[in-house]
CSV table of C-alpha atoms in Angstrom, one decimal:
chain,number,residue,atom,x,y,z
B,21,UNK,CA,-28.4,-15.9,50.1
B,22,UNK,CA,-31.5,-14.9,51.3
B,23,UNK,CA,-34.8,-17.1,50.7
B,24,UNK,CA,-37.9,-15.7,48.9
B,25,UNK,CA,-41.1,-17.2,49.9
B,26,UNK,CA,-43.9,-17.4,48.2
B,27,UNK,CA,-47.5,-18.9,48.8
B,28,UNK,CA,-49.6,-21.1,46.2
B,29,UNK,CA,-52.6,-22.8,46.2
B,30,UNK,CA,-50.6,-25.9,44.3
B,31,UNK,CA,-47.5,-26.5,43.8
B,32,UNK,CA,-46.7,-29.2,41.4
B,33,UNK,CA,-43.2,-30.7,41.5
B,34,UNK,CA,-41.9,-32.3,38.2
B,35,UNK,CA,-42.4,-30.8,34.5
B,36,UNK,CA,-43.1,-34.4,32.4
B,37,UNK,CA,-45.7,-35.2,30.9
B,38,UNK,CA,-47.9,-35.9,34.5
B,39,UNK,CA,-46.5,-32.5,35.8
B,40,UNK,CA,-47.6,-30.3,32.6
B,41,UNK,CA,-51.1,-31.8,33.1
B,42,UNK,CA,-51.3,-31.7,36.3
B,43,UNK,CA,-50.4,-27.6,36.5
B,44,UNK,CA,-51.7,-26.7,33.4
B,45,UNK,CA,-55.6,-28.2,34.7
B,46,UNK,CA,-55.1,-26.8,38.1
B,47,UNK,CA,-54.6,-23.1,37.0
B,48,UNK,CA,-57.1,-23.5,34.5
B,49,UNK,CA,-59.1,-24.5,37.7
B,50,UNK,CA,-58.7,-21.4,39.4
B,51,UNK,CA,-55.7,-22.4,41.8
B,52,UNK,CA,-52.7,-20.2,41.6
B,53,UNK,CA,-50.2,-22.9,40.8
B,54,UNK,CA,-46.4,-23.3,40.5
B,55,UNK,CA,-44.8,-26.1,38.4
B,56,UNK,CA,-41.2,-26.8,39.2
B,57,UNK,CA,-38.7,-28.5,36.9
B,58,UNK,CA,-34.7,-29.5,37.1
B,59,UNK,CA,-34.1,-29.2,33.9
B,60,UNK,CA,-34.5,-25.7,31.4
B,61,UNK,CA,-37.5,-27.4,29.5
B,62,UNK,CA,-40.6,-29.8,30.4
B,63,UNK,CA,-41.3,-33.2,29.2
B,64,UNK,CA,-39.5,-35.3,31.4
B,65,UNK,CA,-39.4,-38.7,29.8
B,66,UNK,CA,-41.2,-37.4,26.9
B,67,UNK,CA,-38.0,-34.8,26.4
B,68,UNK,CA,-35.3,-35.3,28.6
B,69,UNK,CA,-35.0,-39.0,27.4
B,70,UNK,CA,-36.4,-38.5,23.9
B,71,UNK,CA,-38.7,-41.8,23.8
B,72,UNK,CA,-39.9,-40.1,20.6
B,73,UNK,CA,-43.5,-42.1,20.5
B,74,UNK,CA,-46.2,-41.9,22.6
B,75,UNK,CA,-47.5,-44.7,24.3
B,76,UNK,CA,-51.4,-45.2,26.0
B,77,UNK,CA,-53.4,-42.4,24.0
B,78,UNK,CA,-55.2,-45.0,22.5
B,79,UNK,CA,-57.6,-47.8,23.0
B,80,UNK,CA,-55.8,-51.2,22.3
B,81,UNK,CA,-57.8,-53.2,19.3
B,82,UNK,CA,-56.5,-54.9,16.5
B,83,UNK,CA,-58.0,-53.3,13.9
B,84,UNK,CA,-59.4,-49.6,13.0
B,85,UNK,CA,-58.4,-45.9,13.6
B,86,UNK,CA,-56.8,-45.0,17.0
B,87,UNK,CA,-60.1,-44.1,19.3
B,88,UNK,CA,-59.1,-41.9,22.1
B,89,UNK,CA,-58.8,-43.4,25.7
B,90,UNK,CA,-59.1,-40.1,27.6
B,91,UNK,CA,-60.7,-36.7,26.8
B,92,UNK,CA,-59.1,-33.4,28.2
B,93,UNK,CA,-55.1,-32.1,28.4
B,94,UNK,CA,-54.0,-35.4,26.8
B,95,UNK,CA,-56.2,-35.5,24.1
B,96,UNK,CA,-55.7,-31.8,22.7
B,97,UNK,CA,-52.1,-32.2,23.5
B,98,UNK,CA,-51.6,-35.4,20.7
B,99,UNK,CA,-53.9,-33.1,18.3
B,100,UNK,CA,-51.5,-30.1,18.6
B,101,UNK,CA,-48.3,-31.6,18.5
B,102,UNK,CA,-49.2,-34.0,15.5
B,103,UNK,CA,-49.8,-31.0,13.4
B,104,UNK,CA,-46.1,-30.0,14.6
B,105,UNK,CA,-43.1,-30.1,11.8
B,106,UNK,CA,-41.2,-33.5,12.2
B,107,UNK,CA,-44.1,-34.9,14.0
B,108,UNK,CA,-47.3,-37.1,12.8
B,109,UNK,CA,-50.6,-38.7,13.0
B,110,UNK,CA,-50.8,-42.1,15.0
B,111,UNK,CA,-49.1,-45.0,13.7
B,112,UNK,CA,-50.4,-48.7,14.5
B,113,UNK,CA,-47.7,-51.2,16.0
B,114,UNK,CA,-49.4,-54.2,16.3
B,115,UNK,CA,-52.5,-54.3,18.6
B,116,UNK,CA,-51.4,-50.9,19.8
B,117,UNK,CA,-51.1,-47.3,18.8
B,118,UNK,CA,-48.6,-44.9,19.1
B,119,UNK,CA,-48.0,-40.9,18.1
B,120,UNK,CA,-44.5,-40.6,16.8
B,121,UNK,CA,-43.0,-36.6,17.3
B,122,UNK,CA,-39.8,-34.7,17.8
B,123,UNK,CA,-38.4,-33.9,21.5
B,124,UNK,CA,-38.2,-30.5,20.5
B,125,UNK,CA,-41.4,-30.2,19.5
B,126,UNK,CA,-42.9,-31.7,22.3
B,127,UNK,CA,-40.7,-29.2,24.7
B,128,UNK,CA,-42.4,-26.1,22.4
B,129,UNK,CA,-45.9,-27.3,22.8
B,130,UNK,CA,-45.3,-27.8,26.8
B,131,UNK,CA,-44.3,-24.2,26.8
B,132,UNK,CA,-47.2,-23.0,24.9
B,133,UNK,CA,-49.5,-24.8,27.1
B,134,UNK,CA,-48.0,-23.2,29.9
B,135,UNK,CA,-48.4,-19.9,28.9
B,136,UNK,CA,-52.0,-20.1,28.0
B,137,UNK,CA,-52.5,-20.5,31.9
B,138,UNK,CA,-52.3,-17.2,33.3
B,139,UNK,CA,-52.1,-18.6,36.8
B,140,UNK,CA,-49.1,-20.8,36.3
B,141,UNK,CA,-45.8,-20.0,37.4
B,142,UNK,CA,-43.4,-22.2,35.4
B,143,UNK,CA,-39.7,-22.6,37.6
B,144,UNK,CA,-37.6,-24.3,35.2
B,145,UNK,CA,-34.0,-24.9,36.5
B,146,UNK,CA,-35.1,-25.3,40.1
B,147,UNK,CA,-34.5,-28.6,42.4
B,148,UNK,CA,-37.0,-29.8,45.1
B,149,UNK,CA,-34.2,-29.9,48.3
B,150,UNK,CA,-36.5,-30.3,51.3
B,151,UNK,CA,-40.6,-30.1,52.7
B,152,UNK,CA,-42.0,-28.8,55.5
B,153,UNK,CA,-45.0,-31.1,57.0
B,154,UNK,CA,-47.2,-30.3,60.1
B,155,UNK,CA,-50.5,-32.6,61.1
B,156,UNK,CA,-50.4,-35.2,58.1
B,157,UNK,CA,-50.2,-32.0,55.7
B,158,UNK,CA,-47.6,-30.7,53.3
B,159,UNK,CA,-46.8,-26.8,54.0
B,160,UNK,CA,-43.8,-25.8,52.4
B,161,UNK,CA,-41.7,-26.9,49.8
B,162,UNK,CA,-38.1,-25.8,49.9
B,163,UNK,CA,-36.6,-24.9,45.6
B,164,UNK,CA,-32.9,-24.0,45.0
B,165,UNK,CA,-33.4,-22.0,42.0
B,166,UNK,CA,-31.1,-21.2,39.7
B,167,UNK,CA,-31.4,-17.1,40.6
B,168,UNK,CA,-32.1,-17.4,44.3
B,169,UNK,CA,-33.8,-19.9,46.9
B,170,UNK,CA,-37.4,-20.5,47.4
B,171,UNK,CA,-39.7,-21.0,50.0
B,172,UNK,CA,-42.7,-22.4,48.2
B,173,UNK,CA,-45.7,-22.5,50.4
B,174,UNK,CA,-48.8,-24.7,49.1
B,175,UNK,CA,-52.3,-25.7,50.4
B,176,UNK,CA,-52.2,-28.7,48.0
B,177,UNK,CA,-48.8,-30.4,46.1
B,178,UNK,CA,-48.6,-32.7,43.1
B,179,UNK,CA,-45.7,-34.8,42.9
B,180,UNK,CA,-45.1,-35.8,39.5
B,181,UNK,CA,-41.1,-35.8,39.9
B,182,UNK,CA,-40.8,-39.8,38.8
B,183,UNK,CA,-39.3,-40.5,41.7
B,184,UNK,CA,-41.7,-39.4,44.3
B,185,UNK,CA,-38.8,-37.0,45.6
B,186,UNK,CA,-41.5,-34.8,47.5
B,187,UNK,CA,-43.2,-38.2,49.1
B,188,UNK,CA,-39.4,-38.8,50.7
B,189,UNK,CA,-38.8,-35.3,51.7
B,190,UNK,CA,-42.4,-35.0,53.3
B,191,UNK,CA,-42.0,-38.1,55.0
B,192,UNK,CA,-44.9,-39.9,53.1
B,193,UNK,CA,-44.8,-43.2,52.9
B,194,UNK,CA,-43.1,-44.5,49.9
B,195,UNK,CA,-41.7,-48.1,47.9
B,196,UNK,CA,-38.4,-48.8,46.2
B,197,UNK,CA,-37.7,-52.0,44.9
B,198,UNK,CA,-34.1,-53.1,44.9
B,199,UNK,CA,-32.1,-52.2,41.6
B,200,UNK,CA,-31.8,-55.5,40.4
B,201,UNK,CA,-35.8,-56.2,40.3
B,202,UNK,CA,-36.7,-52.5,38.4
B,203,UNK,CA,-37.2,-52.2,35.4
B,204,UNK,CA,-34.3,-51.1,32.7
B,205,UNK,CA,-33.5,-47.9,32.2
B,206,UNK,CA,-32.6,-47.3,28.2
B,207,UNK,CA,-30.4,-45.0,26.2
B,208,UNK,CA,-31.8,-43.2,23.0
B,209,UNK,CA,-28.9,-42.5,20.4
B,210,UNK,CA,-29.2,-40.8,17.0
B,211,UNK,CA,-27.3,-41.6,14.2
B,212,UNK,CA,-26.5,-40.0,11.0
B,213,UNK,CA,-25.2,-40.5,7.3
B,214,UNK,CA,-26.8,-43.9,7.4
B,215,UNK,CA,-27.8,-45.4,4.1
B,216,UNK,CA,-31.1,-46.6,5.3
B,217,UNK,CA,-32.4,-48.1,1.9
B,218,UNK,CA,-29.9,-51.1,3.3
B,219,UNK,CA,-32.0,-51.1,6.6
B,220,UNK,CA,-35.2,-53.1,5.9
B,221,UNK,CA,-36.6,-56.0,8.2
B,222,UNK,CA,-34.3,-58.7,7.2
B,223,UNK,CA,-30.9,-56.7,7.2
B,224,UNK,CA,-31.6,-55.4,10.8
B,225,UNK,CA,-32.5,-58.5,12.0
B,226,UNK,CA,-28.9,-60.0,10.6
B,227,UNK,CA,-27.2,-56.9,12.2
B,228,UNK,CA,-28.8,-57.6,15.5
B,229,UNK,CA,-27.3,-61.2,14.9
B,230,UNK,CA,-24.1,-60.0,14.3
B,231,UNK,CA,-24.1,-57.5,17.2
B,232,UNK,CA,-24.7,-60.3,19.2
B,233,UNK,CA,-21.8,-62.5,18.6
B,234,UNK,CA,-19.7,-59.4,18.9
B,235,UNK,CA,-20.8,-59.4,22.4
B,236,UNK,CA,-20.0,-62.6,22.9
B,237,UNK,CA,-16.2,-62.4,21.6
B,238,UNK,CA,-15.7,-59.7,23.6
B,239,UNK,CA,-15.6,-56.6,20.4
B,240,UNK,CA,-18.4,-54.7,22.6
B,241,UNK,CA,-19.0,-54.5,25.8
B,242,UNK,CA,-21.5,-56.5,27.6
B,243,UNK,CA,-24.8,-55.8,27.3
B,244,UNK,CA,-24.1,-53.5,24.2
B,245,UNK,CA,-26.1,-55.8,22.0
B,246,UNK,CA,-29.9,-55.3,23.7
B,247,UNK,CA,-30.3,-52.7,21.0
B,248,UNK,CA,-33.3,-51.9,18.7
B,249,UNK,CA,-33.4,-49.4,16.3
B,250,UNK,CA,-35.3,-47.9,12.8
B,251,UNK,CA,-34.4,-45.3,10.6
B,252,UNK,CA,-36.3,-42.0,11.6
B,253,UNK,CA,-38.4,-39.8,9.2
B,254,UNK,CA,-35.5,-37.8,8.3
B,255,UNK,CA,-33.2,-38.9,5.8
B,256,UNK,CA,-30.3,-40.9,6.3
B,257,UNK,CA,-31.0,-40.9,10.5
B,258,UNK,CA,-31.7,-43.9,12.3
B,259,UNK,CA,-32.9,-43.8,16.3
B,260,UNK,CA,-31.1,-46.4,18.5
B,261,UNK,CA,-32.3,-47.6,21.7
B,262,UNK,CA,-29.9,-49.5,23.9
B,263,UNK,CA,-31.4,-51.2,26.8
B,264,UNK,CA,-28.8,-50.9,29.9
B,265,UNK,CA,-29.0,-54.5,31.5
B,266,UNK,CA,-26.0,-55.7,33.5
B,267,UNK,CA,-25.7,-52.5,35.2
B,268,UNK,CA,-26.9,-53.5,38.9
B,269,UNK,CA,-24.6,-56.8,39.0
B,270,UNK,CA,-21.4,-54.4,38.3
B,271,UNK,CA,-23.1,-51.4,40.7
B,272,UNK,CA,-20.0,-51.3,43.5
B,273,UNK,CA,-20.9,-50.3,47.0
B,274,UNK,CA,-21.4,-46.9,47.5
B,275,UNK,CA,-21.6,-46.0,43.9
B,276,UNK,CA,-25.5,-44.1,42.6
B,277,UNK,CA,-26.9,-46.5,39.7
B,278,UNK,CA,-28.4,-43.9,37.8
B,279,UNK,CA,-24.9,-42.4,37.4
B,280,UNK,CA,-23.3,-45.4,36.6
B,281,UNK,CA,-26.0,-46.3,34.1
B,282,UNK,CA,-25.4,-42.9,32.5
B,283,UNK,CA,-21.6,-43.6,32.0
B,284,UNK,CA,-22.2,-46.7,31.3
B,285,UNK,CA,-24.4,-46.0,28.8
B,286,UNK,CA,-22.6,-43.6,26.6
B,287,UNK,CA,-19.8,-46.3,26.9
B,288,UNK,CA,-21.8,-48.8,25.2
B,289,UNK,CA,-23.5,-46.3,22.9
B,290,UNK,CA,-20.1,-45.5,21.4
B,291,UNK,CA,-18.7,-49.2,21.3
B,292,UNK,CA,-22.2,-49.9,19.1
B,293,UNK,CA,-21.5,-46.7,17.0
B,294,UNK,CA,-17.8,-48.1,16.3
B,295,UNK,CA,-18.8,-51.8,15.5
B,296,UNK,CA,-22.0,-50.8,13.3
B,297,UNK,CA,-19.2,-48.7,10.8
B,298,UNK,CA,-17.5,-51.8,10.0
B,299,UNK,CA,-21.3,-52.7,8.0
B,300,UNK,CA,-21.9,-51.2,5.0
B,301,UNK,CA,-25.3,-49.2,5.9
B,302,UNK,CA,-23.3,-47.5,8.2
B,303,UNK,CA,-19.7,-46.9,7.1
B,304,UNK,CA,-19.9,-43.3,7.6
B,305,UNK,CA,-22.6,-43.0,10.2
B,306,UNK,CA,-21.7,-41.1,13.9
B,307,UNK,CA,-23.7,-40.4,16.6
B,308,UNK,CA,-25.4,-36.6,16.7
B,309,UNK,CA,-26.7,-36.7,19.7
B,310,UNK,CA,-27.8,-38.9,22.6
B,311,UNK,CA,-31.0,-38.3,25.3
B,312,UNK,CA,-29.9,-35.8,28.2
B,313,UNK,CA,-30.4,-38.5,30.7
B,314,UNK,CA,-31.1,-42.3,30.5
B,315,UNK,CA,-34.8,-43.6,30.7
B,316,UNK,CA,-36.2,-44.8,34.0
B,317,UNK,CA,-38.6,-46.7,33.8
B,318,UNK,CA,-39.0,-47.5,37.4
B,319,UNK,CA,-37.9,-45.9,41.1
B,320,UNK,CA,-39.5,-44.7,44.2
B,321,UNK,CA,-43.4,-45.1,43.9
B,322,UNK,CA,-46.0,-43.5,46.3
B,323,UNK,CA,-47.8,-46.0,48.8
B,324,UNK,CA,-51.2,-44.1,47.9
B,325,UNK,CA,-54.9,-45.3,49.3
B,326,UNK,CA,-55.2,-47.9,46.8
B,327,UNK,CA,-52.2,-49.6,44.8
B,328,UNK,CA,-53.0,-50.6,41.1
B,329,UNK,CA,-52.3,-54.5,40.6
B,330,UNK,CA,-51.9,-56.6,37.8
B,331,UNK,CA,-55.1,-58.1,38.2
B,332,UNK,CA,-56.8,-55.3,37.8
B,333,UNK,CA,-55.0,-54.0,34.5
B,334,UNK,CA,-55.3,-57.2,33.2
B,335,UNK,CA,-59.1,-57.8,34.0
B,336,UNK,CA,-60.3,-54.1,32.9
B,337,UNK,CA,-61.3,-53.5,36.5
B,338,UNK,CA,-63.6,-50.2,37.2
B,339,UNK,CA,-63.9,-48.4,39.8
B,340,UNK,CA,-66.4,-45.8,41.3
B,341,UNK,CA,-63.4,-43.2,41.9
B,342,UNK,CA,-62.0,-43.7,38.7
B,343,UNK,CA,-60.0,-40.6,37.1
B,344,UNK,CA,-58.5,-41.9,34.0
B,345,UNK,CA,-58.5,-45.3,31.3
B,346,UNK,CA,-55.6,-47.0,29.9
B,347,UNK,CA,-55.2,-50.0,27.6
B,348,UNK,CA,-51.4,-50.2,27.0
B,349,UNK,CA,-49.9,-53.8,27.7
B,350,UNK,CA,-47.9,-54.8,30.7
B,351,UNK,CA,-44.9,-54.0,29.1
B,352,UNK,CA,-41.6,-55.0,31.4
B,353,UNK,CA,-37.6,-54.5,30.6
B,354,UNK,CA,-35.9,-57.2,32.9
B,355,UNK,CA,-32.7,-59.0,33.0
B,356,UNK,CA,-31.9,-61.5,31.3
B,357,UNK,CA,-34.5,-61.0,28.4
B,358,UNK,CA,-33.9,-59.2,25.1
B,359,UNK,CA,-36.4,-56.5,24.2
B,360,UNK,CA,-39.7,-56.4,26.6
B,361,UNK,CA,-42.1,-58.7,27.6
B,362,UNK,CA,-45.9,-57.5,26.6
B,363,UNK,CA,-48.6,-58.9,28.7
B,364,UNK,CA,-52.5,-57.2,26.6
B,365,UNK,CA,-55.9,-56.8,28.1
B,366,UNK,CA,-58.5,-58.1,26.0
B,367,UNK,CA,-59.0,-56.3,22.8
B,368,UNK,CA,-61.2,-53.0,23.2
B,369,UNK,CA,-61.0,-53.8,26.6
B,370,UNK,CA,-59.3,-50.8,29.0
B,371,UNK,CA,-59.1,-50.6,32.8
B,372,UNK,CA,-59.5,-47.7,35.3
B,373,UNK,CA,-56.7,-45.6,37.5
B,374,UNK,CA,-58.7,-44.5,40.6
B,375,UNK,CA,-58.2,-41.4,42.7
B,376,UNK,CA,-56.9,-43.6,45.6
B,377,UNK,CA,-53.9,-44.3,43.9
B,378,UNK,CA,-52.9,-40.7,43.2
B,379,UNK,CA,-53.7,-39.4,46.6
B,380,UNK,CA,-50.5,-39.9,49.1
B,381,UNK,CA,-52.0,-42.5,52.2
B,382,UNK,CA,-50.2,-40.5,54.5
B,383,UNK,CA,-50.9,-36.7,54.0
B,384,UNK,CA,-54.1,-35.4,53.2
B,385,UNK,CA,-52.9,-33.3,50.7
B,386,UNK,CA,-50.3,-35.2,48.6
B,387,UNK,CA,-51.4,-36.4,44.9
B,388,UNK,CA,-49.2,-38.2,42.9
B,389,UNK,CA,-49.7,-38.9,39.2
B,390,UNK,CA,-47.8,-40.3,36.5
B,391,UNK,CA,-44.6,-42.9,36.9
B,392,UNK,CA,-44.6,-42.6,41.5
B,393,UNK,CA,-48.0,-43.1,41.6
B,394,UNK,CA,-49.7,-46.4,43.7
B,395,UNK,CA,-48.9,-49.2,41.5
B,396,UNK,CA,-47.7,-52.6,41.6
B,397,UNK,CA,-44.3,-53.3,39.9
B,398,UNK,CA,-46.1,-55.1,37.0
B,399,UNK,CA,-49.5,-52.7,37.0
B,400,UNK,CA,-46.6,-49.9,36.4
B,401,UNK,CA,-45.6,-51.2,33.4
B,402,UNK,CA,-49.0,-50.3,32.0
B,403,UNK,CA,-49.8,-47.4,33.4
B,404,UNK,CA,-46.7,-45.6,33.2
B,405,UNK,CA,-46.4,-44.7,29.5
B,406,UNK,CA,-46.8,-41.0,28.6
B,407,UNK,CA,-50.6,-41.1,27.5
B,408,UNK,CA,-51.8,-42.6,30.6
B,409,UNK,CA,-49.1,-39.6,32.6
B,410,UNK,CA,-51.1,-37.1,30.8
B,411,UNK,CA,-54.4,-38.4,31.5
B,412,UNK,CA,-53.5,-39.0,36.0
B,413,UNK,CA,-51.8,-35.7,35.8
B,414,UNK,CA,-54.7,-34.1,34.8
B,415,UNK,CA,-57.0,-35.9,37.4
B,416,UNK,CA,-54.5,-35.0,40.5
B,417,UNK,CA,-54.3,-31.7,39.2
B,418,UNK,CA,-57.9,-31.3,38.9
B,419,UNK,CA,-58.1,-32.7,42.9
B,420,UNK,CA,-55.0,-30.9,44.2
B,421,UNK,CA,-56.8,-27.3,43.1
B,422,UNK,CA,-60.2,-28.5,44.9
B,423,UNK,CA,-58.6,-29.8,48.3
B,424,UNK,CA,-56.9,-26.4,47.5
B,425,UNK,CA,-60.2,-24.4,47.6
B,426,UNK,CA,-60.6,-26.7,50.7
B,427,UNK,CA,-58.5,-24.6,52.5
């Protein structure tokens, strides 16, 4: 099949929440831009693993209204889609705030923002399968699409894939830790026909209990009982999130984790589903539907010019390059632990990202933004929450289309 090549002046590879930013702000910069995605909608995360909140819009306090963190894409984005059906305003969860709204809403609004860029080209459907790199640049990108091959030429690229999957191609410097120290990956479930008037506080609390000791008499699989859920907005539907711990002590050799958590997880999800109808909330409950793909929290990362530490999200360090703020807590899933752990700045404090650590070390031309950019294992768990994606995709966008104009 022959290839079709075509020349940008950015390519951005990855269609979250980082990616939308990033494309949407470089077109509306000037830079004829192409945003590639695997899947046949954008969101990433915010979709594709239907977290269903958003996390790091706001400033961190522990009392009054949600104050913005970051002007721009981000900020017109949570205005938008909180005036969408099934979605709404920001709701307070301790010392944080979060904007609760429907996948499918989320996926609409990415596609009108899109389209209100007339210099975007949107490739939905289309895998990243290999770069082209000459004199510390990137020059090429190589796209099987789902109609016919591309040859994706680019003065400036954005990777904002998750897994820094254009970093490894291009030969950029990059950092994996080993499964067993990343962070969980998760599960979203839905279920329906629950009677959720029997679901307050106290009952969900006992059912956790109970899921618990069916773990531990062998009725559910291990690590089926690191579950949370609430009933949604929508009557009789609660959202489940099963945390997929265990997974990299059974990983055999040769085996991909990410498809073993996958299998894994709809195993467990389905165990869960069967045990939970033997309680009277949820004797005719099943499960709808699950996320397309498990969430991953952590992979590959970017080693960028500077690498975000814990020190600095916890101090509410500045810097002169800064390009974005963030406030959300050190929040890590680990083994061995229940839930997450939440590690807070001080209240109304927030920190900044700087350029450095979207900008690739190794070729001049690289940014990064959202969950590969340079961080710290424990710094990542701050700053990779879909607020804080929005707000470093907008900032590598913004500096991919002017080292584009470079050119």
């Amino acid at each position: 099949m022959d290839e079709t090549a075509l020349n940008y002046d950015v390519v951005v590879v990855g269609g979250g929440a980082a990616g939308l930013a990033a494309a949407v702000t470089a077109a509306r910069s000037g830079a004829r831009t192409a945003l590639v995605e695997r899947y046949g909608f954008l969101g990433g995360m915010a979709t594709a693993g239907m977290v269903s909140t958003i996390c790091g819009l706001y400033q961190t306090s522990p009392s009054g209204p949600p104050e913005p963190l970051n002007a721009g894409v981000g900020e017109d984005f949570a205005r938008r889609l909180a005036a969408m059906p099934g979605c709404g305003t920001p709701v307070r969860r301790g010392r944080t705030w979060v904007l609760p709204y429907t996948p499918f809403a989320f996926a609409c609004l990415a596609d009108e923002l899109a389209a209100s860029a007339p210099a975007l080209d949107v490739y939905l459907h289309a895998y990243l399968v290999g770069a082209q790199s000459r004199e510390a640049r990137v020059e090429a990108l190589r796209i099987a699409g789902w109609e016919r091959p591309l040859e994706l030429g680019a003065r400036a690229v954005v990777d904002t894939s998750g897994d820094a999957v254009v970093a490894a191609y291009a030969g950029a410097a990059t950092e994996t830790a080993p499964v067993a120290a990343r962070q969980l990956p998760s599960l979203v479930f839905v279920l329906q026909h629950v009677d959720t008037e029997l679901l307050g506080p106290g009952p969900r609390v006992a059912l956790l209990r109970a899921l618990v000791g069916a773990e531990r008499e062998g009725r559910v699989p291990k690590g089926a009982s690191n579950l949370t859920l609430a009933p949604s907005p929508q009557p009789g539907e609660v959202v489940c999130k099963l945390t997929l711990s265990g997974i990299a002590e059974e990983l055999p050799p040769g085996r991909d984790f990410l498809t073993l958590a996958e299998q894994e997880g709809r195993k467990r999800a389905r165990a869960v589903a069967e045990f939970l109808r033997t309680l009277p909330p949820f004797a005719r409950a099943f499960v709808s539907h699950a996320a397309p793909q498990v969430g991953v929290r952590e992979s590959r990362r970017v080693i960028g010019r500077y690498r975000l530490t814990r020190e600095d999200v916890l101090s509410g360090r500045k810097f002169e390059d800064a390009v974005a703020r963030a406030s959300w807590p050190i929040e890590l899933w680990e083994e061995g632990r229940p839930g997450a752990t939440y590690e807070y700045l001080e209240d109304g404090q927030s920190y900044d990202i700087p350029l450095r650590c979207l900008q690739a070390r190794d070729l001049g031309n690289l940014f990064v933004a959202g969950r590969c950019l340079s961080a710290s294992h424990e710094a990542l768990g701050s700053a990779r929450v879909i607020g804080t994606c929005l707000a470093t995709g907008e900032a590598a966008g913004r500096a991919a289309a002017r080292e584009a104009a470079r050119r």
